[in-house]
């Protein structure tokens, strides 16, 4: 089981407290689809994802961005048992959606970059380290 | 594969980083050491504590190399040949570590540039850093 130091919990809570799910969610998914274009294969029903302008304006991308962040919130609320919290989501992504697990890492990286653009100097190396430890647990919980 | 627009964007961004090369470079390294502590093993000969002279000096070298590469993107292999040999035969860094530093460079740029680090800029820089790392790792075997 993952051990969390008090300052790590505090750092992760602090990052979440600043997240505007709508805008951060939309931008995170946009970046995933723009920076790593192969991930578009999982979003066949989303309409026009042909170029960065289309992706940035796509309402389904925006809506799904919020879904992703709400999913991440589940882990925040159950930090001591992320693996079980994600049991059904993990099955959905692996069995039904058949997502290559490497892509979860990329989504996490995009989210980290978006947070960095919003928090700027407040996203210190220590806060980044705690945040990425959290994402690493989420990614392995969702990917197994 | 970089478009001409992306190549111009990459040059513009790295040119802006040259005057703050020490800040950007040392921050990227510090982020990497903090988030991925195993990377510190390659720097046991240096003082890599925050704001140390070694960290700032080394960070500056990295940013300057990236800026030079940006201005010579079509001839990266030739431009980076000495660095490539150095990383292969002397440093012998496990190749997965390039991705870790690249990610921390992206985060540092994002913090520095804020919303100006657009999705398109992010994509261009990520592609550039991947190409740069591939050249550095080219001679590994």
Coordinates of C-alpha atoms in Angstrom, one line a residue:
Chain A
X1 CA 0.0 0.0 0.0
X2 CA 1.2 3.5 -0.8
X3 CA 2.4 5.6 2.2
X4 CA 1.5 9.3 2.1
X5 CA 3.4 11.9 4.1
X6 CA 1.3 14.7 5.6
X7 CA 2.9 17.3 3.4
X8 CA 2.2 15.1 0.3
X9 CA -1.5 14.9 1.1
X10 CA -1.6 18.6 1.7
X11 CA 0.2 19.3 -1.6
X12 CA -2.2 17.1 -3.6
X13 CA -5.3 18.6 -1.9
X14 CA -3.9 22.1 -2.6
X15 CA -3.5 21.3 -6.3
X16 CA -7.0 20.0 -6.5
X17 CA -8.5 22.9 -4.7
X18 CA -7.2 25.2 -7.5
X19 CA -8.6 23.1 -10.3
X20 CA -11.4 24.5 -12.5
X21 CA -12.6 21.1 -13.7
X22 CA -14.2 22.5 -16.9
X23 CA -11.3 24.5 -18.1
X24 CA -8.5 22.2 -16.9
X25 CA -10.3 19.1 -18.1
X26 CA -10.9 20.5 -21.5
X27 CA -7.4 21.7 -21.9
X28 CA -5.9 18.4 -20.6
X29 CA -7.8 16.3 -23.1
X30 CA -7.1 18.8 -25.9
X31 CA -3.3 18.6 -25.2
X32 CA -3.5 14.7 -25.1
X33 CA -5.1 14.7 -28.5
X34 CA -2.9 17.4 -30.0
X35 CA 0.5 16.3 -28.5
X36 CA 0.0 12.6 -28.9
X37 CA -2.3 12.2 -31.9
X38 CA -2.5 8.4 -31.8
X39 CA -4.8 8.8 -28.8
X40 CA -7.5 10.0 -31.1
X41 CA -8.2 6.4 -31.9
X42 CA -10.1 6.1 -28.6
X43 CA -12.5 9.0 -29.4
X44 CA -14.0 7.9 -32.7
X45 CA -17.4 9.1 -31.7
X46 CA -16.3 12.7 -30.9
X47 CA -16.6 14.1 -34.4
X48 CA -13.9 16.5 -35.8
X49 CA -10.5 15.8 -34.2
X50 CA -8.5 16.4 -37.4
X51 CA -6.4 19.4 -36.2
X52 CA -5.6 21.3 -33.1
X53 CA -8.2 24.1 -33.8
X54 CA -11.0 21.5 -34.2
X55 CA -10.0 19.7 -31.0
X56 CA -9.8 22.9 -29.0
X57 CA -13.3 23.8 -30.1
X58 CA -14.9 20.4 -29.8
X59 CA -17.7 20.3 -27.2
X60 CA -17.4 16.5 -26.6
X61 CA -13.7 17.0 -25.7
X62 CA -14.7 19.7 -23.3
X63 CA -17.4 17.5 -21.7
X64 CA -15.2 14.5 -21.4
X65 CA -12.5 16.5 -19.8
X66 CA -14.8 17.1 -16.9
X67 CA -15.6 13.4 -16.7
X68 CA -11.8 12.6 -16.5
X69 CA -11.3 15.1 -13.7
X70 CA -14.2 13.8 -11.7
X71 CA -12.7 10.3 -12.1
X72 CA -9.4 11.6 -10.7
X73 CA -11.3 13.2 -7.8
X74 CA -12.4 9.7 -6.7
X75 CA -8.8 8.8 -6.1
X76 CA -8.3 12.1 -4.2
X77 CA -11.1 11.1 -1.9
X78 CA -9.8 7.6 -1.4
X79 CA -6.0 8.1 -1.4
X80 CA -5.4 5.1 0.8
X81 CA -7.2 2.7 -1.4
X82 CA -6.9 3.9 -5.0
X83 CA -6.5 0.5 -6.5
X84 CA -9.9 -0.7 -5.2
X85 CA -11.5 2.6 -5.9
X86 CA -10.6 2.2 -9.5
X87 CA -11.6 -1.5 -9.9
X88 CA -14.5 -0.9 -12.2
X89 CA -13.0 2.0 -14.1
X90 CA -9.9 -0.1 -14.6
X91 CA -12.0 -2.9 -16.1
X92 CA -13.9 -0.5 -18.3
X93 CA -10.6 1.0 -19.7
X94 CA -8.9 -2.4 -20.3
X95 CA -11.7 -4.8 -21.3
X96 CA -14.3 -2.5 -23.0
X97 CA -12.3 0.5 -24.2
X98 CA -9.0 -1.5 -24.7
X99 CA -6.8 1.5 -24.0
X100 CA -3.1 0.9 -24.2
X101 CA -2.0 1.6 -20.6
X102 CA 0.9 3.7 -21.8
X103 CA -1.6 6.4 -22.8
X104 CA -2.7 6.9 -19.1
X105 CA 0.9 8.1 -18.4
X106 CA 0.6 10.6 -21.3
X107 CA -2.8 11.9 -20.0
X108 CA -1.2 12.4 -16.6
X109 CA 1.7 14.3 -18.1
X110 CA -0.6 16.6 -20.0
X111 CA -2.6 17.3 -16.9
X112 CA 0.6 18.1 -15.0
X113 CA 1.6 20.6 -17.8
X114 CA -1.8 22.3 -17.7
X115 CA -1.6 22.6 -13.9
X116 CA 1.9 24.1 -14.3
X117 CA 0.6 26.7 -16.8
X118 CA -2.1 27.7 -14.2
X119 CA -0.2 27.5 -10.9
X120 CA 3.2 28.7 -12.4
X121 CA 5.7 29.5 -9.6
X122 CA 3.3 28.0 -7.0
X123 CA 3.8 24.6 -8.7
X124 CA 7.1 24.1 -6.9
X125 CA 9.3 21.1 -7.4
X126 CA 8.1 19.6 -4.1
X127 CA 4.5 20.0 -5.0
X128 CA 5.2 18.6 -8.5
X129 CA 6.8 15.5 -6.9
X130 CA 3.9 14.8 -4.6
X131 CA 1.4 15.4 -7.4
X132 CA 3.3 13.0 -9.8
X133 CA 3.5 10.4 -7.0
X134 CA -0.3 10.6 -6.8
X135 CA -0.7 10.3 -10.6
X136 CA 1.7 7.3 -10.7
X137 CA -0.6 5.5 -8.2
X138 CA -3.7 6.4 -10.2
X139 CA -2.1 5.3 -13.5
X140 CA -1.1 2.0 -12.1
X141 CA -4.5 1.5 -10.5
X142 CA -6.2 2.2 -13.7
X143 CA -3.8 0.3 -15.9
X144 CA -3.9 -3.1 -14.3
Chain B
X1 CA 8.3 15.3 -38.2
X2 CA 8.3 19.0 -37.6
X3 CA 6.4 21.5 -39.8
X4 CA 8.1 24.8 -40.7
X5 CA 5.7 26.6 -38.3
X6 CA 6.8 24.3 -35.5
X7 CA 10.5 24.8 -36.3
X8 CA 10.0 28.6 -36.1
X9 CA 8.0 28.3 -32.9
X10 CA 10.8 26.1 -31.4
X11 CA 13.5 28.6 -32.3
X12 CA 11.4 31.5 -30.9
X13 CA 10.8 29.8 -27.6
X14 CA 14.4 28.7 -27.0
X15 CA 15.7 32.1 -28.0
X16 CA 13.6 33.6 -25.2
X17 CA 15.1 31.1 -22.8
X18 CA 18.7 32.0 -23.5
X19 CA 18.8 35.1 -21.2
X20 CA 17.3 33.0 -18.4
X21 CA 19.2 29.8 -19.2
X22 CA 20.5 29.3 -15.7
X23 CA 17.0 29.7 -14.1
X24 CA 15.2 27.4 -16.6
X25 CA 17.9 24.8 -16.7
X26 CA 18.5 24.5 -13.0
X27 CA 14.7 24.4 -12.4
X28 CA 14.2 21.6 -14.9
X29 CA 17.0 19.6 -13.2
X30 CA 15.7 20.3 -9.7
X31 CA 12.2 19.2 -10.7
X32 CA 13.7 16.0 -12.2
X33 CA 15.7 15.3 -9.0
X34 CA 12.8 15.9 -6.8
X35 CA 10.2 13.9 -8.7
X36 CA 12.5 11.1 -9.9
X37 CA 15.2 10.7 -7.2
X38 CA 16.9 7.9 -9.0
X39 CA 18.2 10.4 -11.5
X40 CA 20.4 11.9 -8.9
X41 CA 22.7 8.9 -9.1
X42 CA 24.2 10.4 -12.3
X43 CA 25.2 13.6 -10.5
X44 CA 26.9 12.3 -7.4
X45 CA 30.1 14.2 -8.4
X46 CA 28.2 17.6 -8.2
X47 CA 26.5 19.7 -5.6
X48 CA 22.9 19.6 -6.9
X49 CA 21.2 21.3 -4.0
X50 CA 18.7 24.0 -4.9
X51 CA 20.4 27.2 -6.2
X52 CA 23.9 25.6 -6.0
X53 CA 26.5 26.9 -8.5
X54 CA 26.8 23.4 -10.0
X55 CA 23.1 23.1 -10.6
X56 CA 22.9 26.6 -12.2
X57 CA 26.0 26.0 -14.3
X58 CA 24.8 22.6 -15.5
X59 CA 21.3 23.8 -16.2
X60 CA 22.7 26.7 -18.3
X61 CA 24.7 24.2 -20.4
X62 CA 21.6 22.2 -21.1
X63 CA 19.4 25.1 -22.2
X64 CA 22.2 26.5 -24.4
X65 CA 22.6 23.1 -26.1
X66 CA 18.8 23.0 -26.6
X67 CA 18.8 26.6 -28.0
X68 CA 21.7 25.7 -30.4
X69 CA 20.0 22.6 -31.5
X70 CA 16.8 24.6 -32.2
X71 CA 18.7 26.9 -34.6
X72 CA 20.1 23.8 -36.4
X73 CA 17.2 21.4 -36.4
X74 CA 17.8 20.0 -39.8
X75 CA 21.4 19.1 -38.9
X76 CA 20.9 17.9 -35.3
X77 CA 23.0 14.8 -35.8
X78 CA 26.0 16.8 -36.9
X79 CA 25.4 19.7 -34.4
X80 CA 25.1 17.3 -31.5
X81 CA 27.8 14.9 -32.4
X82 CA 30.2 15.8 -29.6
X83 CA 27.4 15.7 -27.0
X84 CA 26.1 12.5 -28.5
X85 CA 29.6 10.9 -28.0
X86 CA 29.8 12.2 -24.5
X87 CA 26.5 10.8 -23.5
X88 CA 27.2 7.4 -25.0
X89 CA 30.8 6.8 -24.0
X90 CA 31.3 8.7 -20.9
X91 CA 28.0 9.4 -19.2
X92 CA 26.3 6.2 -20.2
X93 CA 22.9 7.3 -19.0
X94 CA 20.0 4.8 -19.1
X95 CA 17.9 6.0 -22.0
X96 CA 14.6 6.2 -20.1
X97 CA 16.0 9.1 -18.2
X98 CA 15.9 11.4 -21.2
X99 CA 12.1 11.2 -21.1
X100 CA 12.1 12.2 -17.4
X101 CA 14.2 15.3 -18.0
X102 CA 12.2 16.2 -21.1
X103 CA 9.0 16.1 -19.1
X104 CA 10.5 18.3 -16.4
X105 CA 11.7 20.8 -19.1
X106 CA 8.1 20.9 -20.4
X107 CA 6.8 21.6 -16.9
X108 CA 9.4 24.3 -16.3
X109 CA 8.5 26.0 -19.6
X110 CA 4.8 25.7 -18.7
X111 CA 5.3 27.4 -15.4
X112 CA 7.4 30.1 -17.0
X113 CA 5.2 30.8 -20.0
X114 CA 1.8 30.2 -18.5
X115 CA -1.0 30.2 -21.1
X116 CA 1.6 31.2 -23.8
X117 CA 2.7 27.6 -23.6
X118 CA -0.2 26.6 -25.8
X119 CA -1.1 23.1 -26.9
X120 CA 0.6 23.7 -30.2
X121 CA 3.8 25.0 -28.6
X122 CA 3.7 22.0 -26.2
X123 CA 3.4 19.6 -29.1
X124 CA 6.3 21.2 -31.0
X125 CA 8.6 21.3 -28.0
X126 CA 7.8 17.7 -27.0
X127 CA 8.6 16.6 -30.6
X128 CA 11.8 18.6 -30.6
X129 CA 12.9 17.2 -27.2
X130 CA 12.2 13.6 -28.4
X131 CA 14.3 14.2 -31.5
X132 CA 17.1 15.8 -29.5
X133 CA 17.2 12.9 -27.0
X134 CA 17.2 10.4 -29.9
X135 CA 20.3 12.0 -31.3
X136 CA 21.9 12.0 -27.8
X137 CA 21.2 8.3 -27.5
X138 CA 22.1 7.4 -31.0
X139 CA 25.6 6.1 -30.3
X140 CA 24.6 4.1 -27.2
X141 CA 24.8 0.9 -29.2

